[in-house]
mmCIF file of C-alpha atoms and ligand atoms in Angstrom:
data_model
loop_
_atom_site.group_PDB
_atom_site.id
_atom_site.type_symbol
_atom_site.label_atom_id
_atom_site.label_comp_id
_atom_site.label_asym_id
_atom_site.label_seq_id
_atom_site.Cartn_x
_atom_site.Cartn_y
_atom_site.Cartn_z
ATOM 1 C CA MET A 1 0.000 0.000 0.000
ATOM 2 C CA ILE A 2 2.707 2.468 0.986
ATOM 3 C CA LEU A 3 4.602 1.800 -2.224
ATOM 4 C CA ILE A 4 1.491 2.353 -4.350
ATOM 5 C CA LYS A 5 0.711 5.618 -2.581
ATOM 6 C CA TYR A 6 4.279 6.818 -3.036
ATOM 7 C CA ARG A 7 4.380 6.032 -6.730
ATOM 8 C CA PHE A 8 1.001 7.662 -7.233
ATOM 9 C CA GLN A 9 2.202 10.878 -5.610
ATOM 10 C CA ILE A 10 5.387 10.939 -7.644
ATOM 11 C CA SER A 11 3.545 10.310 -10.864
ATOM 12 C CA ILE A 12 0.937 13.020 -10.194
ATOM 13 C CA PHE A 13 3.652 15.494 -9.267
ATOM 14 C CA ALA A 14 5.788 14.705 -12.267
ATOM 15 C CA THR A 15 3.204 14.586 -15.011
ATOM 16 C CA VAL A 16 0.169 16.730 -14.402
ATOM 17 C CA ASN A 17 0.680 18.996 -11.503
ATOM 18 C CA ILE A 18 3.306 21.601 -12.237
ATOM 19 C CA TYR A 19 0.722 24.307 -12.846
ATOM 20 C CA ASN A 20 -1.531 23.258 -9.988
ATOM 21 C CA ASN A 21 1.453 23.247 -7.658
ATOM 22 C CA ILE A 22 2.245 26.815 -8.695
ATOM 23 C CA LEU A 23 -1.347 27.820 -7.899
ATOM 24 C CA PHE A 24 -1.149 25.956 -4.601
ATOM 25 C CA SER A 25 2.085 27.753 -3.659
ATOM 26 C CA ILE A 26 0.506 31.114 -4.420
ATOM 27 C CA LYS A 27 -2.412 30.199 -2.171
ATOM 28 C CA LYS A 28 0.039 29.342 0.599
ATOM 29 C CA GLU A 29 1.940 32.589 -0.125
ATOM 30 C CA GLU A 30 5.093 30.663 -0.936
ATOM 31 C CA LYS A 31 7.420 32.136 -3.546
ATOM 32 C CA LEU A 32 9.021 29.983 -6.225
ATOM 33 C CA LEU A 33 12.469 30.067 -7.800
ATOM 34 C CA ALA A 34 13.445 28.405 -11.066
ATOM 35 C CA VAL A 35 17.077 27.761 -11.908
ATOM 36 C CA LEU A 36 17.491 28.161 -15.665
ATOM 37 C CA ILE A 37 19.931 25.810 -17.355
ATOM 38 C CA ASP A 38 20.972 26.642 -20.905
ATOM 39 C CA PRO A 39 21.879 23.391 -22.724
ATOM 40 C CA GLU A 40 24.374 25.281 -24.895
ATOM 41 C CA LYS A 41 26.303 26.581 -21.910
ATOM 42 C CA VAL A 42 26.222 23.791 -19.346
ATOM 43 C CA ALA A 43 28.918 21.138 -18.890
ATOM 44 C CA ILE A 44 27.220 17.840 -18.066
ATOM 45 C CA LYS A 45 30.086 16.638 -15.915
ATOM 46 C CA LYS A 46 29.594 19.655 -13.640
ATOM 47 C CA LEU A 47 25.890 18.970 -13.090
ATOM 48 C CA PRO A 48 26.181 16.668 -10.015
ATOM 49 C CA ASN A 49 28.047 19.318 -8.062
ATOM 50 C CA PHE A 50 25.718 22.036 -9.362
ATOM 51 C CA PHE A 51 22.644 20.088 -8.242
ATOM 52 C CA ALA A 52 24.065 19.486 -4.773
ATOM 53 C CA LYS A 53 23.965 23.280 -4.436
ATOM 54 C CA VAL A 54 20.533 23.585 -6.057
ATOM 55 C CA HIS A 55 19.115 21.154 -3.489
ATOM 56 C CA GLN A 56 20.487 23.147 -0.566
ATOM 57 C CA SER A 57 18.893 26.297 -1.942
ATOM 58 C CA ILE A 58 15.336 27.620 -2.078
ATOM 59 C CA ALA A 59 15.046 26.579 -5.756
ATOM 60 C CA THR A 60 11.762 24.865 -6.562
ATOM 61 C CA HIS A 61 11.910 24.356 -10.337
ATOM 62 C CA ILE A 62 14.441 23.653 -13.055
ATOM 63 C CA PHE A 63 13.879 25.362 -16.384
ATOM 64 C CA VAL A 64 15.849 24.144 -19.389
ATOM 65 C CA GLY A 65 16.210 26.241 -22.513
ATOM 66 C CA GLY A 66 17.898 29.008 -24.396
ATOM 67 C CA SER A 67 17.364 31.115 -27.467
ATOM 68 C CA THR A 68 19.290 28.572 -29.537
ATOM 69 C CA ASP A 69 20.550 25.009 -29.183
ATOM 70 C CA ALA A 70 22.771 24.561 -32.222
ATOM 71 C CA ASP A 71 24.270 21.265 -30.998
ATOM 72 C CA LYS A 72 20.872 19.780 -30.051
ATOM 73 C CA GLN A 73 21.927 19.204 -26.445
ATOM 74 C CA THR A 74 18.522 19.685 -24.800
ATOM 75 C CA ASP A 75 17.542 16.029 -24.616
ATOM 76 C CA THR A 76 20.951 14.919 -23.297
ATOM 77 C CA VAL A 77 20.981 17.682 -20.699
ATOM 78 C CA VAL A 78 17.401 16.971 -19.576
ATOM 79 C CA LEU A 79 18.138 13.264 -19.184
ATOM 80 C CA ALA A 80 21.219 14.053 -17.096
ATOM 81 C CA ILE A 81 19.222 16.475 -14.935
ATOM 82 C CA LYS A 82 16.377 13.997 -14.390
ATOM 83 C CA LYS A 83 18.871 11.562 -12.887
ATOM 84 C CA LEU A 84 19.961 14.198 -10.386
ATOM 85 C CA THR A 85 16.751 15.814 -9.137
ATOM 86 C CA HIS A 86 13.107 15.346 -8.250
ATOM 87 C CA LEU A 87 12.390 19.029 -8.816
ATOM 88 C CA PRO A 88 10.047 19.561 -11.778
ATOM 89 C CA VAL A 89 12.015 19.990 -15.009
ATOM 90 C CA VAL A 90 10.247 22.409 -17.329
ATOM 91 C CA LEU A 91 11.258 23.179 -20.898
ATOM 92 C CA PHE A 92 11.646 26.859 -21.717
ATOM 93 C CA PRO A 93 12.318 26.439 -25.429
ATOM 94 C CA GLY A 94 13.680 29.045 -27.805
ATOM 95 C CA ASN A 95 12.298 27.040 -30.694
ATOM 96 C CA VAL A 96 10.751 23.751 -31.724
ATOM 97 C CA SER A 97 14.092 21.918 -31.800
ATOM 98 C CA GLN A 98 14.290 22.125 -28.014
ATOM 99 C CA ILE A 99 11.414 19.763 -27.264
ATOM 100 C CA THR A 100 12.105 16.505 -25.509
ATOM 101 C CA LYS A 101 9.645 14.047 -23.989
ATOM 102 C CA ASN A 102 12.033 13.493 -21.082
ATOM 103 C CA ALA A 103 11.162 16.696 -19.215
ATOM 104 C CA ASP A 104 8.063 17.030 -17.016
ATOM 105 C CA GLY A 105 6.460 20.018 -18.653
ATOM 106 C CA ILE A 106 6.844 22.791 -21.169
ATOM 107 C CA LEU A 107 6.148 26.491 -21.140
ATOM 108 C CA PHE A 108 4.182 26.741 -24.377
ATOM 109 C CA LEU A 109 5.411 30.226 -25.150
ATOM 110 C CA SER A 110 3.994 32.951 -27.375
ATOM 111 C CA LEU A 111 6.187 36.023 -27.736
ATOM 112 C CA LEU A 112 3.421 38.577 -27.147
ATOM 113 C CA SER A 113 5.684 41.622 -27.032
ATOM 114 C CA GLY A 114 6.828 40.990 -30.614
ATOM 115 C CA ARG A 115 5.031 41.044 -33.924
ATOM 116 C CA ASN A 116 6.812 38.163 -35.562
ATOM 117 C CA PRO A 117 4.293 35.451 -36.495
ATOM 118 C CA GLU A 118 7.064 32.848 -36.338
ATOM 119 C CA TYR A 119 7.214 33.234 -32.540
ATOM 120 C CA LEU A 120 3.573 34.143 -32.009
ATOM 121 C CA ILE A 121 2.119 31.003 -33.603
ATOM 122 C CA GLU A 122 4.289 29.351 -36.294
ATOM 123 C CA GLN A 123 6.777 27.578 -33.997
ATOM 124 C CA GLN A 124 3.832 26.487 -31.849
ATOM 125 C CA ILE A 125 2.122 24.845 -34.840
ATOM 126 C CA LYS A 126 5.376 23.155 -35.859
ATOM 127 C CA SER A 127 5.706 21.724 -32.345
ATOM 128 C CA ILE A 128 2.375 19.875 -32.351
ATOM 129 C CA PRO A 129 3.464 16.600 -34.024
ATOM 130 C CA LEU A 130 6.286 16.375 -31.479
ATOM 131 C CA LEU A 131 4.174 17.302 -28.472
ATOM 132 C CA LYS A 132 1.486 14.794 -29.414
ATOM 133 C CA GLU A 133 4.110 12.082 -28.909
ATOM 134 C CA THR A 134 4.915 13.223 -25.365
ATOM 135 C CA GLU A 135 3.201 13.363 -22.002
ATOM 136 C CA LEU A 136 4.647 16.743 -21.171
ATOM 137 C CA GLU A 137 2.409 19.009 -19.131
ATOM 138 C CA ILE A 138 1.757 21.891 -21.501
ATOM 139 C CA ILE A 139 1.451 25.294 -19.858
ATOM 140 C CA PRO A 140 0.246 28.105 -22.182
ATOM 141 C CA THR A 141 2.475 31.073 -21.405
ATOM 142 C CA GLY A 142 2.418 34.662 -22.619
ATOM 143 C CA TYR A 143 6.028 35.779 -22.943
ATOM 144 C CA ILE A 144 6.722 39.514 -22.771
ATOM 145 C CA LEU A 145 10.201 40.843 -23.474
ATOM 146 C CA VAL A 146 10.939 44.236 -21.962
ATOM 147 C CA ASP A 147 14.054 46.300 -22.506
ATOM 148 C CA GLY A 148 16.727 45.225 -20.046
ATOM 149 C CA GLY A 149 19.327 47.768 -21.151
ATOM 150 C CA LYS A 150 21.121 45.711 -23.780
ATOM 151 C CA GLU A 151 20.277 43.811 -26.926
ATOM 152 C CA THR A 152 19.479 40.242 -25.902
ATOM 153 C CA THR A 153 19.783 36.991 -27.806
ATOM 154 C CA THR A 154 15.990 36.605 -27.615
ATOM 155 C CA GLN A 155 15.635 39.924 -29.398
ATOM 156 C CA LYS A 156 18.146 38.965 -32.098
ATOM 157 C CA VAL A 157 16.856 35.444 -32.673
ATOM 158 C CA SER A 158 13.186 36.427 -32.666
ATOM 159 C CA ASN A 159 13.835 39.572 -34.698
ATOM 160 C CA THR A 160 11.501 41.528 -32.439
ATOM 161 C CA LYS A 161 11.847 44.621 -30.300
ATOM 162 C CA PRO A 162 11.378 44.517 -26.534
ATOM 163 C CA ILE A 163 8.878 46.908 -24.956
ATOM 164 C CA ALA A 164 10.534 49.900 -23.272
ATOM 165 C CA GLN A 165 10.125 49.725 -19.501
ATOM 166 C CA LYS A 166 8.638 53.230 -19.530
ATOM 167 C CA ASN A 167 5.710 51.911 -21.611
ATOM 168 C CA ILE A 168 4.213 50.496 -18.473
ATOM 169 C CA ASN A 169 0.609 50.524 -19.682
ATOM 170 C CA LEU A 170 1.539 48.729 -22.903
ATOM 171 C CA ILE A 171 3.287 46.041 -20.841
ATOM 172 C CA LYS A 172 0.235 45.689 -18.579
ATOM 173 C CA ASN A 173 -2.183 45.583 -21.508
ATOM 174 C CA THR A 174 -0.027 43.007 -23.310
ATOM 175 C CA ALA A 175 -0.086 40.818 -20.198
ATOM 176 C CA LEU A 176 -3.857 41.191 -19.917
ATOM 177 C CA ALA A 177 -4.335 40.415 -23.611
ATOM 178 C CA GLY A 178 -2.396 37.216 -22.951
ATOM 179 C CA ALA A 179 -4.545 36.341 -19.942
ATOM 180 C CA PHE A 180 -7.783 37.092 -21.813
ATOM 181 C CA SER A 181 -6.554 34.888 -24.671
ATOM 182 C CA GLY A 182 -6.279 31.988 -22.270
ATOM 183 C CA LYS A 183 -2.609 31.958 -21.277
ATOM 184 C CA LYS A 184 -2.164 30.334 -17.898
ATOM 185 C CA LEU A 185 1.067 32.147 -17.032
ATOM 186 C CA ILE A 186 2.613 35.477 -17.912
ATOM 187 C CA TYR A 187 6.409 35.607 -18.116
ATOM 188 C CA LEU A 188 7.846 39.131 -17.814
ATOM 189 C CA GLU A 189 11.348 38.906 -19.247
ATOM 190 C CA ALA A 190 14.171 41.457 -19.303
ATOM 191 C CA GLY A 191 16.288 38.976 -21.282
ATOM 192 C CA SER A 192 19.072 36.679 -20.205
ATOM 193 C CA GLY A 193 21.982 38.654 -18.793
ATOM 194 C CA ALA A 194 19.953 41.884 -18.820
ATOM 195 C CA LYS A 195 21.652 44.921 -17.302
ATOM 196 C CA LEU A 196 18.402 46.003 -15.697
ATOM 197 C CA PRO A 197 15.822 43.564 -14.342
ATOM 198 C CA VAL A 198 12.112 44.285 -14.767
ATOM 199 C CA GLU A 199 11.266 47.302 -12.608
ATOM 200 C CA SER A 200 9.230 46.863 -9.425
ATOM 201 C CA THR A 201 6.533 49.252 -10.585
ATOM 202 C CA ILE A 202 5.961 47.127 -13.703
ATOM 203 C CA ILE A 203 5.848 43.859 -11.764
ATOM 204 C CA ASN A 204 3.468 45.441 -9.308
ATOM 205 C CA LEU A 205 1.123 46.878 -11.937
ATOM 206 C CA VAL A 206 1.018 43.673 -13.980
ATOM 207 C CA LYS A 207 0.479 41.463 -10.939
ATOM 208 C CA SER A 208 -2.261 43.656 -9.516
ATOM 209 C CA ASN A 209 -4.166 43.409 -12.822
ATOM 210 C CA LEU A 210 -3.685 39.679 -13.369
ATOM 211 C CA SER A 211 -5.444 36.700 -11.891
ATOM 212 C CA ILE A 212 -2.953 34.171 -13.290
ATOM 213 C CA PRO A 213 0.560 33.498 -11.958
ATOM 214 C CA LEU A 214 3.376 35.866 -12.892
ATOM 215 C CA ILE A 215 6.908 34.753 -13.750
ATOM 216 C CA VAL A 216 9.708 37.325 -13.767
ATOM 217 C CA GLY A 217 13.234 36.825 -15.091
ATOM 218 C CA GLY A 218 16.244 38.426 -16.669
ATOM 219 C CA GLY A 219 19.163 40.206 -15.007
ATOM 220 C CA ILE A 220 18.474 39.134 -11.424
ATOM 221 C CA ARG A 221 21.886 38.640 -9.798
ATOM 222 C CA THR A 222 21.481 39.346 -6.079
ATOM 223 C CA LYS A 223 19.312 38.185 -3.199
ATOM 224 C CA LYS A 224 18.106 41.779 -2.853
ATOM 225 C CA GLN A 225 16.917 41.859 -6.474
ATOM 226 C CA LEU A 226 15.250 38.482 -5.998
ATOM 227 C CA ASP A 227 13.424 39.640 -2.865
ATOM 228 C CA ASN A 228 12.488 42.835 -4.633
ATOM 229 C CA ALA A 229 10.901 40.892 -7.518
ATOM 230 C CA PHE A 230 9.003 38.708 -5.044
ATOM 231 C CA SER A 231 7.783 41.601 -2.912
ATOM 232 C CA SER A 232 6.699 43.484 -6.058
ATOM 233 C CA GLY A 233 4.445 40.584 -7.046
ATOM 234 C CA ALA A 234 6.445 37.915 -8.903
ATOM 235 C CA ASP A 235 5.142 34.463 -8.036
ATOM 236 C CA LEU A 236 8.072 32.669 -9.630
ATOM 237 C CA VAL A 237 11.468 34.158 -10.450
ATOM 238 C CA VAL A 238 13.855 32.679 -13.014
ATOM 239 C CA ILE A 239 17.618 33.025 -12.613
ATOM 240 C CA GLY A 240 20.187 31.630 -15.025
ATOM 241 C CA THR A 241 23.218 33.836 -15.716
ATOM 242 C CA ALA A 242 24.010 34.577 -12.061
ATOM 243 C CA PHE A 243 24.371 30.826 -11.354
ATOM 244 C CA GLU A 244 26.345 30.273 -14.580
ATOM 245 C CA ASN A 245 28.781 33.033 -13.632
ATOM 246 C CA ASP A 246 29.218 32.174 -9.978
ATOM 247 C CA GLU A 247 27.773 29.167 -8.190
ATOM 248 C CA ALA A 248 28.653 30.865 -4.895
ATOM 249 C CA PHE A 249 25.389 32.764 -5.398
ATOM 250 C CA PHE A 250 23.644 29.615 -4.125
ATOM 251 C CA GLU A 251 25.201 30.417 -0.717
ATOM 252 C CA ASP A 252 22.932 33.467 -0.480
ATOM 253 C CA LEU A 253 19.881 31.364 -1.307
ATOM 254 C CA LYS A 254 20.156 28.557 1.226
ATOM 255 C CA LYS A 255 16.951 27.080 2.617
HETATM 256 C C1 1GP B 1 16.262 34.353 -19.205
HETATM 257 O O1 1GP B 1 14.717 35.033 -17.539
HETATM 258 C C2 1GP B 1 15.771 34.199 -17.800
HETATM 259 O O2 1GP B 1 15.335 33.977 -20.122
HETATM 260 C C3 1GP B 1 16.888 34.333 -16.826
HETATM 261 O O3 1GP B 1 17.672 35.483 -17.060
HETATM 262 O O4 1GP B 1 19.974 34.597 -17.288
HETATM 263 O O5 1GP B 1 19.584 37.000 -16.696
HETATM 264 O O6 1GP B 1 19.102 35.201 -15.044
HETATM 265 P P1 1GP B 1 19.155 35.577 -16.484
#
């Protein structure tokens, strides 16, 4: 009996409950932190040591993705990660080539800040034959790129312009258009390695107008910036570059 119950819980957690767990955390007023792993940048042999630090930290999710994956490393990296953690592994794909059935879920992204049909709907259509062959939990996500003070890879690859942070109402209305179109998450993104993270006033305005969870990422490098994003209204914060540059940052984020 105990074994059956255990397996049932694991299977529910791994396959269908990423989104519900986010909602549950929000209800309990618990903040969430995703560690972003870029398959193009990570060295697989360093992952065991990296994950020892992840598990001592407040991290709750692993996101895997990047704007590009020229060497098609996503599947290999996801498989290596799955051997090292029970945290939910969620794909955050830059394009259709970064889909693997071996993750737990996928942010099904539409780049709402841009006007490039390739990233609004075309890549999504191309992904369907692949997704139909998986059991990934698919989470419709409105992705909004705001100007983080430097040209980002997302901007270059998607051939779109980010929204200036001063256009606060446009950012809010874009988020609401996403929510009204049925997105289940909004991801406010300053871009990987951004100089300036998304401003508190923007996070606050978007969150106070939304009834779906809000993800914030891009350029967050310190505990203070992380706490600031949380206290401004982010439900889940994504950090990648700061961990890539210096794993000692995990020291500041111990449980
Ligand atoms: C990028 O939001 C993520 O898509 C994380 O950004 O790499 O700057 O932490 P950083």
